[in-house]
CSV table of C-alpha atoms in Angstrom, one decimal:
chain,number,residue,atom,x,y,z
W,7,UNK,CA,65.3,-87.1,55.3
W,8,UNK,CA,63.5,-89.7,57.7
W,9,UNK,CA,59.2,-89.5,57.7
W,10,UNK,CA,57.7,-90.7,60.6
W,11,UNK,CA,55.5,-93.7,59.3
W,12,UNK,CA,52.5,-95.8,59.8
W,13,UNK,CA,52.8,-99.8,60.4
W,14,UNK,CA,50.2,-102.5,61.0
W,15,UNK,CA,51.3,-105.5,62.8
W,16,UNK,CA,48.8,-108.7,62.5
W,17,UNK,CA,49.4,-111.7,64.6
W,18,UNK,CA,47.4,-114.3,66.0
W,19,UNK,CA,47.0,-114.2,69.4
W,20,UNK,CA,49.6,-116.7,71.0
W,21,UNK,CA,52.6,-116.1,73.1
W,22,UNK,CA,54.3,-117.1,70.4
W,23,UNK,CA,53.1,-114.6,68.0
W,24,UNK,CA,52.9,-111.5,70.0
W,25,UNK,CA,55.8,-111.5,71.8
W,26,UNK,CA,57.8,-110.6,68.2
W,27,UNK,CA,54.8,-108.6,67.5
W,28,UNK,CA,55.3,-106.3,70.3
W,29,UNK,CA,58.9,-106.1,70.8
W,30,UNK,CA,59.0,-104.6,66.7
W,31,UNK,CA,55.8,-102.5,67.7
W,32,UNK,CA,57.9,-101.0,70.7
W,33,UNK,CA,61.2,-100.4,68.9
W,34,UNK,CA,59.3,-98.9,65.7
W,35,UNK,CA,57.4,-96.2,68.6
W,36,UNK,CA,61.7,-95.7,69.2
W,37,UNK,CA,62.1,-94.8,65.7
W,38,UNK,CA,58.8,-91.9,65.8
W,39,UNK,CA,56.6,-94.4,64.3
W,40,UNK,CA,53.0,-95.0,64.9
W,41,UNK,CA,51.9,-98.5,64.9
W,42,UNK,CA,48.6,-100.4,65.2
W,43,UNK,CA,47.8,-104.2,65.8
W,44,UNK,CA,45.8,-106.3,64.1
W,45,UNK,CA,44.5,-109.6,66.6
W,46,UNK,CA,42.1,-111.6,67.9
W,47,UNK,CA,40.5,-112.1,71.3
W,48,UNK,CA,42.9,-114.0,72.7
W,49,UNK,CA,45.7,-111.4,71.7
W,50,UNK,CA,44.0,-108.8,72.9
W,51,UNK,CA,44.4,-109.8,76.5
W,52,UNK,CA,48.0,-110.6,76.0
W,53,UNK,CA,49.8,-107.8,78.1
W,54,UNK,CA,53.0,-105.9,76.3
W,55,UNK,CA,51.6,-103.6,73.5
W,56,UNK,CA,52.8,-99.9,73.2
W,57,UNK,CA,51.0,-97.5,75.5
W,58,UNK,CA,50.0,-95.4,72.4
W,59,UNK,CA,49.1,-98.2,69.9
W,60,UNK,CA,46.3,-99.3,68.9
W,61,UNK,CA,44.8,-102.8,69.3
W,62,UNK,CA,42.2,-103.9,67.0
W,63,UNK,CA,40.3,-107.5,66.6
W,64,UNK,CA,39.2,-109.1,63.8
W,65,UNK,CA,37.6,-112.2,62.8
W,66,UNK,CA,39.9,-115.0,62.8
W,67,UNK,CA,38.1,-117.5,60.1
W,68,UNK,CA,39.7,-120.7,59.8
W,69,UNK,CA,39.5,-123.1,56.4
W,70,UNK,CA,40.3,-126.7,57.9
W,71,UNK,CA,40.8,-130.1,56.1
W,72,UNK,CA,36.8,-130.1,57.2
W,73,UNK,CA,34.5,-129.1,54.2
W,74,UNK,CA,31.7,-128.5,56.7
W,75,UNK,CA,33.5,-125.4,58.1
W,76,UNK,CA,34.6,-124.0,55.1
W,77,UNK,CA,31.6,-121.4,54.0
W,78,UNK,CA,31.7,-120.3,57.9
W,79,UNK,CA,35.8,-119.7,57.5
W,80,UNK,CA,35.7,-118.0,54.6
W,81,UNK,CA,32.8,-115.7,55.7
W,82,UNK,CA,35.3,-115.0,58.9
W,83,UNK,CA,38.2,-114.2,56.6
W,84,UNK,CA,36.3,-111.5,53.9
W,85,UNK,CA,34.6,-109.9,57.1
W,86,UNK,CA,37.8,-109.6,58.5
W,87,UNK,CA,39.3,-108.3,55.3
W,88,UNK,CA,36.4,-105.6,54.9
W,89,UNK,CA,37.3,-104.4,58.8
W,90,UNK,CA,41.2,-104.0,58.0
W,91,UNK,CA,40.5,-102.6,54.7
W,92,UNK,CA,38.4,-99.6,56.7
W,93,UNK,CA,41.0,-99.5,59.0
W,94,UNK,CA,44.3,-99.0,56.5
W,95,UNK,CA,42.0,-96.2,54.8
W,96,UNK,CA,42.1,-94.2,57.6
W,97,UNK,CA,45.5,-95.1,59.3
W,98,UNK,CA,47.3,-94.9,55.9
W,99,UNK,CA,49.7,-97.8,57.2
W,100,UNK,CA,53.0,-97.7,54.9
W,101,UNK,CA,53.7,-101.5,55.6
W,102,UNK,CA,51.6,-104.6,56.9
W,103,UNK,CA,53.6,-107.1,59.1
W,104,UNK,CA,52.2,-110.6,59.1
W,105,UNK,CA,53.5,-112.6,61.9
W,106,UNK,CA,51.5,-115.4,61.5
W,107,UNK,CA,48.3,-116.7,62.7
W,108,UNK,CA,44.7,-116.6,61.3
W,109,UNK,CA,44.2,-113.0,62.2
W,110,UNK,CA,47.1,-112.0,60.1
W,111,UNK,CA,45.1,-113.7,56.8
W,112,UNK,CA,42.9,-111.2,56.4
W,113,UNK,CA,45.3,-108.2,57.3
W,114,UNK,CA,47.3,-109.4,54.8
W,115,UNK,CA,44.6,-110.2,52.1
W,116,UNK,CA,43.0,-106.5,52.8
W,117,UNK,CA,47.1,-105.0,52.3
W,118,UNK,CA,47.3,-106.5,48.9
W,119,UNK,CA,44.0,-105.4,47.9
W,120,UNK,CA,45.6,-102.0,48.6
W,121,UNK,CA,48.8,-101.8,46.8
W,122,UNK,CA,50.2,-101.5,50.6
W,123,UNK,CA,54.0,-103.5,51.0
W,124,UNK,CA,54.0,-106.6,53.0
W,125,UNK,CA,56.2,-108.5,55.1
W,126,UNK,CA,55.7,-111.7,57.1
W,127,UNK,CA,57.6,-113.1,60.0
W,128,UNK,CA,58.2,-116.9,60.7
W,129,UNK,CA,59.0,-117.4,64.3
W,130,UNK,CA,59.4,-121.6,64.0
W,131,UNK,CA,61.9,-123.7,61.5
W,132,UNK,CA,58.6,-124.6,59.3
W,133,UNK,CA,57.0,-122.3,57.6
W,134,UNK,CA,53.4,-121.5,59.3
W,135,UNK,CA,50.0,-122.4,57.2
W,136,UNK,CA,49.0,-118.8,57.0
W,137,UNK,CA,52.4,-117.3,56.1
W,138,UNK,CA,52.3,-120.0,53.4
W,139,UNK,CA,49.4,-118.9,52.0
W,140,UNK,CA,51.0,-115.1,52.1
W,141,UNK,CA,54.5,-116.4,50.9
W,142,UNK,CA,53.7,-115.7,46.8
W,143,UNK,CA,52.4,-112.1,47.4
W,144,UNK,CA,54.5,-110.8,50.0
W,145,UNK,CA,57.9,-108.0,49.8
W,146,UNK,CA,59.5,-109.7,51.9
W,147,UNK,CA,60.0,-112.9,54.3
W,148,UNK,CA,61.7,-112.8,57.3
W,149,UNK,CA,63.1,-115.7,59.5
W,150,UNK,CA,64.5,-116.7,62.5
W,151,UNK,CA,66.6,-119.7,61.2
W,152,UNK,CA,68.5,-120.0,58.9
W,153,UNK,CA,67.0,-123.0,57.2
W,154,UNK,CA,62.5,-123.5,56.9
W,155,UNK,CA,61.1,-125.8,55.9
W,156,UNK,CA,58.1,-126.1,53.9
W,157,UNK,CA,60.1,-122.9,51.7
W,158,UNK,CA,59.1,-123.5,48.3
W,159,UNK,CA,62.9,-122.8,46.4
W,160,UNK,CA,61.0,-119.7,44.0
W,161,UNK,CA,60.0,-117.8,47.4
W,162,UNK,CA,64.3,-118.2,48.9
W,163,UNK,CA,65.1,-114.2,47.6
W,164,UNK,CA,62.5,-113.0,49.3
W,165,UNK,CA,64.1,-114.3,52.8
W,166,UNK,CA,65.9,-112.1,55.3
W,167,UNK,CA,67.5,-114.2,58.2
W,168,UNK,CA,66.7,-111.7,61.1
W,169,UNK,CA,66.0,-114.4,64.4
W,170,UNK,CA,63.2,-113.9,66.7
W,171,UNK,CA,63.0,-110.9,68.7
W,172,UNK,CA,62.6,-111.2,72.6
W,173,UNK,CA,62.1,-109.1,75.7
W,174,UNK,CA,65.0,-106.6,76.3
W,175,UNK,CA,65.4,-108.5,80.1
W,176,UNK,CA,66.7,-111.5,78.2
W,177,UNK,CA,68.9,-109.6,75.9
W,178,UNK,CA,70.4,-107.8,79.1
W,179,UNK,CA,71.1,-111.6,80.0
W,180,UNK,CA,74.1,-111.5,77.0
W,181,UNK,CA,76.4,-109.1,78.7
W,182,UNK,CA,75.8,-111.4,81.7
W,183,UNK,CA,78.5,-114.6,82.6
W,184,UNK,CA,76.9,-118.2,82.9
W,185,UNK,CA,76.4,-118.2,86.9
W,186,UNK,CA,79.6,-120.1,88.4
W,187,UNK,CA,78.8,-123.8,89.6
W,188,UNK,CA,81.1,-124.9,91.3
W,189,UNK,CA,81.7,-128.6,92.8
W,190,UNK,CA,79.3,-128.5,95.6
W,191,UNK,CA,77.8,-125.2,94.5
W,192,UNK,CA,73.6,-124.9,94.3
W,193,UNK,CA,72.6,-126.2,90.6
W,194,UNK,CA,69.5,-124.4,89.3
W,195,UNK,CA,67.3,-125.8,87.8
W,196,UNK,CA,64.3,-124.3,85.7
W,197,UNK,CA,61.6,-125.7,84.7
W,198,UNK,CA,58.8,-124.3,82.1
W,199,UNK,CA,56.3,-125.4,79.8
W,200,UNK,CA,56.0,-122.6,77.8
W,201,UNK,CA,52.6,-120.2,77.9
W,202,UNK,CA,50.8,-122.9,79.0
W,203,UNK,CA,52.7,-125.6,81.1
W,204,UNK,CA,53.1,-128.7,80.1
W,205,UNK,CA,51.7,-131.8,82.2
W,206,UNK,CA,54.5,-134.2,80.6
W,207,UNK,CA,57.1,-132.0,82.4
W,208,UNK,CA,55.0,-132.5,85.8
W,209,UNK,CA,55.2,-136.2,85.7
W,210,UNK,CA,58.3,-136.9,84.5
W,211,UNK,CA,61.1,-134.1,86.0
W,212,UNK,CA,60.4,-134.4,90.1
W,213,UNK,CA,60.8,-138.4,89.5
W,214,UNK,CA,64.0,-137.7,87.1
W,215,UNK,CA,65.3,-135.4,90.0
W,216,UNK,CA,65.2,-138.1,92.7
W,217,UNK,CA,67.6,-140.3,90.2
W,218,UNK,CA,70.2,-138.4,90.5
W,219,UNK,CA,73.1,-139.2,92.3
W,220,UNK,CA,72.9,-138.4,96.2
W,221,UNK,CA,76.1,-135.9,95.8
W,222,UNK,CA,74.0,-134.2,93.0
W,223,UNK,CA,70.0,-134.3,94.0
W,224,UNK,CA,71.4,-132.7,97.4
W,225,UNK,CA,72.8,-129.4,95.3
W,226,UNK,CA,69.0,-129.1,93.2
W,227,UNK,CA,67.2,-126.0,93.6
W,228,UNK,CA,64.6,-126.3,91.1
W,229,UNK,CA,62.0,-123.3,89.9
W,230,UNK,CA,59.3,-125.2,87.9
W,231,UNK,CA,56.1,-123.7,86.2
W,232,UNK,CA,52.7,-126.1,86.3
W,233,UNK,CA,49.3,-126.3,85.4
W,234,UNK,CA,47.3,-125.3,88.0
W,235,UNK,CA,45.6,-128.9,87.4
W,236,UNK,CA,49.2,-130.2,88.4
W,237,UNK,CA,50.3,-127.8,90.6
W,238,UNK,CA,49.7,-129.5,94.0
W,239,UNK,CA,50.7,-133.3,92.8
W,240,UNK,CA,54.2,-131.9,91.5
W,241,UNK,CA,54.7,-130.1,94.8
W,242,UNK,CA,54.1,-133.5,96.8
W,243,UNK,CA,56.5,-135.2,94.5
W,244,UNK,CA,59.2,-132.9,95.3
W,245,UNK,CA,58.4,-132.9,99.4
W,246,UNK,CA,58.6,-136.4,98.9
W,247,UNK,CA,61.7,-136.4,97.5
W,248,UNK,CA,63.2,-133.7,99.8
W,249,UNK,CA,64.0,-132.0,96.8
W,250,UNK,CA,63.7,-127.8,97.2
W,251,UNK,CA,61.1,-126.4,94.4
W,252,UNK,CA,59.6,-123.6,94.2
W,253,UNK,CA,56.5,-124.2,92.2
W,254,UNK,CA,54.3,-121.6,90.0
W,255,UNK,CA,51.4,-121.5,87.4
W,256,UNK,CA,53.0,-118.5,85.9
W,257,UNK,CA,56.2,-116.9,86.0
W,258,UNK,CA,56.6,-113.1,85.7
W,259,UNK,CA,60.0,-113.1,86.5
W,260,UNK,CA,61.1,-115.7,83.9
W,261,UNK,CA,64.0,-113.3,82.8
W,262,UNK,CA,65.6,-113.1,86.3
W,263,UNK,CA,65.1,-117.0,86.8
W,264,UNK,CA,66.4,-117.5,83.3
W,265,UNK,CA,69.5,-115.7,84.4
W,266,UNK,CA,70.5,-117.2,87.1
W,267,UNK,CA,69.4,-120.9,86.0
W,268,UNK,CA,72.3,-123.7,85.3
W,269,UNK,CA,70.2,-125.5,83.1
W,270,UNK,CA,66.6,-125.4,81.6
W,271,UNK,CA,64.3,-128.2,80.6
W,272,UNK,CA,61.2,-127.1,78.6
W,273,UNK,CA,59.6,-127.2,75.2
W,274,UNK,CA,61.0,-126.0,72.3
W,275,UNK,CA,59.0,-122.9,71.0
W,276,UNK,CA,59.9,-120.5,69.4
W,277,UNK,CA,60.3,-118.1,72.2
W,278,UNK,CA,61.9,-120.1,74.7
W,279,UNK,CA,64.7,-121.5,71.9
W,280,UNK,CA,65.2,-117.7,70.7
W,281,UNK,CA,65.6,-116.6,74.8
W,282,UNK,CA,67.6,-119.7,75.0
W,283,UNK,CA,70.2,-118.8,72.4
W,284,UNK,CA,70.1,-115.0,73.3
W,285,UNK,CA,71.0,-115.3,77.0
W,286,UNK,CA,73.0,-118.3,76.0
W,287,UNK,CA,71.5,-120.8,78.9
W,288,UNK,CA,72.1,-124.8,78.0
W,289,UNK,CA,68.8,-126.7,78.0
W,290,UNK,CA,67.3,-130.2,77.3
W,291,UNK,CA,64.1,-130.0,75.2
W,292,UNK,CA,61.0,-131.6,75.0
W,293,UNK,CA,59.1,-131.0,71.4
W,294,UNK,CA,55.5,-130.7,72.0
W,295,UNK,CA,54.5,-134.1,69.2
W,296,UNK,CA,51.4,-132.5,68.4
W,297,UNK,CA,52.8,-129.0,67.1
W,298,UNK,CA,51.7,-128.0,63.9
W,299,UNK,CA,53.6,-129.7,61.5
W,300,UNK,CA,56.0,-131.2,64.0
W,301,UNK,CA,57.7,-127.4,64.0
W,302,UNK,CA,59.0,-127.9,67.5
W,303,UNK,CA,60.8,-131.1,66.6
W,304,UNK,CA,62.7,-129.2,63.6
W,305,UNK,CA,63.3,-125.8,66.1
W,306,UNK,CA,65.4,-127.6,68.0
W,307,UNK,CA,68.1,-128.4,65.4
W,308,UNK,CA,70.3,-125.7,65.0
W,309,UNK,CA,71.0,-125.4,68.8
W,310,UNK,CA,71.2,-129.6,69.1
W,311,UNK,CA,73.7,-129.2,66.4
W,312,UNK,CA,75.7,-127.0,67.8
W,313,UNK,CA,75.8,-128.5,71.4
W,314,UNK,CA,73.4,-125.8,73.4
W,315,UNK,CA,71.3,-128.7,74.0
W,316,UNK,CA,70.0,-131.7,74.1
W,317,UNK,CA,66.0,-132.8,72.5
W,318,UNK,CA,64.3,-136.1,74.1
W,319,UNK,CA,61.4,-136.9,72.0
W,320,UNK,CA,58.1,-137.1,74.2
W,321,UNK,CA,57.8,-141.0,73.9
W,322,UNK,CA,60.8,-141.0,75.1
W,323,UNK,CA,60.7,-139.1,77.3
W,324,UNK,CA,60.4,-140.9,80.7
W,325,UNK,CA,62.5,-139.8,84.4
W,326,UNK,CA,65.1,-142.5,83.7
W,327,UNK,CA,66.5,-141.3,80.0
W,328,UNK,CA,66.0,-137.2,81.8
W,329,UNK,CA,68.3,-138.3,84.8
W,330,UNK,CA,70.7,-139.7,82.4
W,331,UNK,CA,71.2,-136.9,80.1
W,332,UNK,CA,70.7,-134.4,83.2
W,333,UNK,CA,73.7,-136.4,84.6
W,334,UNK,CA,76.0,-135.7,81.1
W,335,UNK,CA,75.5,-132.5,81.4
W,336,UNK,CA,75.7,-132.0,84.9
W,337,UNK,CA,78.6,-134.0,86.0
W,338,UNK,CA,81.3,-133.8,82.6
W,339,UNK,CA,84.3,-131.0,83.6
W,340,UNK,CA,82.6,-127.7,82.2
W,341,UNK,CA,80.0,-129.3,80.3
W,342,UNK,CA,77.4,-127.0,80.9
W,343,UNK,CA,79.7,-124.4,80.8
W,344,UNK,CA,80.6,-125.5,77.1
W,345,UNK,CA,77.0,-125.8,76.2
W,346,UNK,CA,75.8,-122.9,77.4
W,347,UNK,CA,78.6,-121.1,75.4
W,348,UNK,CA,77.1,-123.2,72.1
W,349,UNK,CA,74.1,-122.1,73.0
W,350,UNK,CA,75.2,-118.3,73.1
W,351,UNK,CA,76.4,-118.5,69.4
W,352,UNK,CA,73.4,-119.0,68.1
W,353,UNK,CA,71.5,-116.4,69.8
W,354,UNK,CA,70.7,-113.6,67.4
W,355,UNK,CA,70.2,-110.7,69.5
W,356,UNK,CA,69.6,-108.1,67.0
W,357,UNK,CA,66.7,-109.6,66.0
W,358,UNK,CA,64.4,-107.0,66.7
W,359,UNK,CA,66.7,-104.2,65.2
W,360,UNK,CA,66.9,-106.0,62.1
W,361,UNK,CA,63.8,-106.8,61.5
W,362,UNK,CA,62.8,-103.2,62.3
W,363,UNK,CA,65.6,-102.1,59.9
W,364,UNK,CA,63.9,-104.5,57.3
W,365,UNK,CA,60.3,-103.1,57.8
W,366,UNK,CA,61.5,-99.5,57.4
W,367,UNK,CA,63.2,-100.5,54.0
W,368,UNK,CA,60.0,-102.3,52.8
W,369,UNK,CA,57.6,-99.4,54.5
W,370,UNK,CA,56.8,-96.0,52.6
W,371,UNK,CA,56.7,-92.6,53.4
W,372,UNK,CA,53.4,-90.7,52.7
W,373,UNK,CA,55.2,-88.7,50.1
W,374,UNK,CA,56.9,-91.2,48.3
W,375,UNK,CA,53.7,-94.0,48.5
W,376,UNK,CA,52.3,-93.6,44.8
W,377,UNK,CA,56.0,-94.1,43.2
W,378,UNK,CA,56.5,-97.4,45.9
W,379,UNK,CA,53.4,-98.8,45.2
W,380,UNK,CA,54.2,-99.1,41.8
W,381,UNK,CA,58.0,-100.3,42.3
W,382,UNK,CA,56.4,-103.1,44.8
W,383,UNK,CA,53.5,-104.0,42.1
W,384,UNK,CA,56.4,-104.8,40.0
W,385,UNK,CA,58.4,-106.9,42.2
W,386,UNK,CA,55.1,-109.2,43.2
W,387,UNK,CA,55.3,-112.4,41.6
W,388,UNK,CA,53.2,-113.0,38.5
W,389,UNK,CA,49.9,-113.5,39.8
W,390,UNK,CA,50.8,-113.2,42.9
W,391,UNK,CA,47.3,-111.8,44.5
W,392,UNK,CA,45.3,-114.0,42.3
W,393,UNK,CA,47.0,-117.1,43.8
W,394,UNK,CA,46.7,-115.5,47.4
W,395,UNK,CA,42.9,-115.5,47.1
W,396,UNK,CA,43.0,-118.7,45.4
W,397,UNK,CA,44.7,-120.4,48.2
W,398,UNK,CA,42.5,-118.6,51.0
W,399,UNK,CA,39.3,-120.5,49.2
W,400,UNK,CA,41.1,-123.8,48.9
């Protein structure tokens, strides 16, 4: 017998955080679940949650490598705690989801004061700062490759490989062929920075387009999102070059373009390599150097090892090295085909299922939460919420 539940999601309030956050949120709703979020102000304006959940913001405090902010972050984080605390007494949620992010801290922290299950949800290939902190208390840990770093070996049972959920447009995109290109055929190109463009893409791709051979330049459509700050100087490049773009700051139809696109150069977030692998589109990526802990650098692996695509580290990043490897993959017999069927394989399209599947395990019924409680009180770590609290004051 099935009991319709209660779940808080907490995420911080990037792309890169919500988009996971409100594709489980809409799939739960599927199941005859309520759910609430748990963000900040930047979140909150982030379009995509249920039409019947709620959205609530809490302090996100912040404890840096700077003593001087430290009283100030922790002050953030227990006010925060005290708000989701009031919260999960009246909602009665029968899991917390954590998907990173310093608004998930004190969701978390306020869960485990309550006896309430947990779960987090690592979007990159390193393990985030604030799921690291939640890694020793937590039910569960779920991932979206199959090797994280920054793991510690004693937390490995707890890990459930589910992938990265995305929008249901870009899972459509799988039942979908790779778009025939032909000898003298268009070749799409799309070009995106992520959430927020990215001004090394600007200066570097129209230059690395006008490289290319005559035979191939003269076949480029290209679809490339910009800063609005860049907007105008990309769109001269390309009129100088005679090249056809279509330029945007923001790109509501990314699925569509995604689908019919040849190739994709971009950065390597989570997101984009998870919509990537699931519609199976070959791509050369640029890692943004000044992620946290490099995580972009390390996302890219799995799909550079298995010949989806090609990384070019930013310093080296420059038009010549972009027209070469733009030229390996363009002009080898069914080379982009080939990739784009690598890139397929490691898609993980179930993602969002899975993970749901995973949360309902972990979750409790109203009826059977005093018996769970217990079970999950048991299967904590020893000392596991002490050592929580002890890393949120370090």
């Amino acid at each position: 017998m099935s009991f319709s539940k209660h779940f808080v999601l907490a995420a911080g309030g990037t792309g890169g955080h919500m988009i996971p956050a409100y594709a489980l949120a809409k799939e739960l709703v599927l199941r005859g679940h309520r759910v609430a979020l748990i963000t900040d102000e930047r979140g909150e304006k982030i379009p995509g949650m249920v039409d019947d959940g709620q959205v609530h913001v809490l302090p996100a405090g912040r404890i840096t490598k700077d003593p001087r902010g430290w009283l100030r972050g922790a002050r953030a984080i227990l006010k925060g705690r005290s708000m989701a605390l009031q919260l999960y007494r009246t909602f009665e949620p029968s899991a917390v989801v954590g998907f990173g992010g310093y608004p998930a801290f004190p969701a978390l922290l306020a869960a485990n004061r309550l006896d309430i299950p947990t779960i987090i949800h690592e979007q990159n290939a390193v393990l985030g700062r604030v799921n690291r902190l939640a890694a020793r208390s937590v039910n569960a840990i779920a991932t979206s490759y199959p090797d994280i770093l920054r793991l510690k070996p004693k937390h490995e049972k707890k890990v459930h490989l589910v992938g990265n959920p995305v929008r249901e447009e870009v899972i459509a995109l799988r039942e979908e062929p790779y778009p025939p290109l032909t000898e003298d055929g268009i070749f799409r190109v799309l070009v995106t920075g992520g959430s927020q463009g990215a001004t090394i893409l600007s200066e570097v791709v129209p230059d690395a387009m006008a490289m290319l051979p005559v035979h191939l330049r003269r076949r480029l459509q290209v679809t490339q999102q910009c800063r609005e700050a860049d907007i105008e100087k990309v769109r001269e490049k390309y009129a100088e070059h005679d090249i056809p773009a279509e330029l945007a700051t923001y790109l509501p139809d990314l699925p569509q373009r995604l689908g019919w696109a040849h190739l994709v150069i971009s950065r390597a977030g989570a997101s984009t390599i998870a919509e990537l692998t699931t519609a199976g589109r070959p791509a050369i990526l640029v890692p943004l150097p000044i992620a946290t802990d490099d995580h972009q650098s390390y996302n890219v692996k799995e799909m550079v090892a298995a010949g989806g695509a090609r990384a070019i580290a930013q310093p080296q990043f420059t038009a010549k090295e972009l027209a070469k490897q733009m030229q390996k993959m363009a002009l080898g017999p069914g080379a982009l085909e080939n990739a784009a069927r690598f890139a397929r394989k490691c898609g993980r399209p179930d993602a969002v299922n899975d993970l749901a599947d995973l949360v309902e395990s972990i979750g409790t019924s109203p009826l059977t939460k005093p018996l769970k409680v217990k079970e999950d009180t048991k299967a904590l770590a020893p000392g596991g919420r002490e050592a929580l609290a002890q890393d949120s004051a370090a």
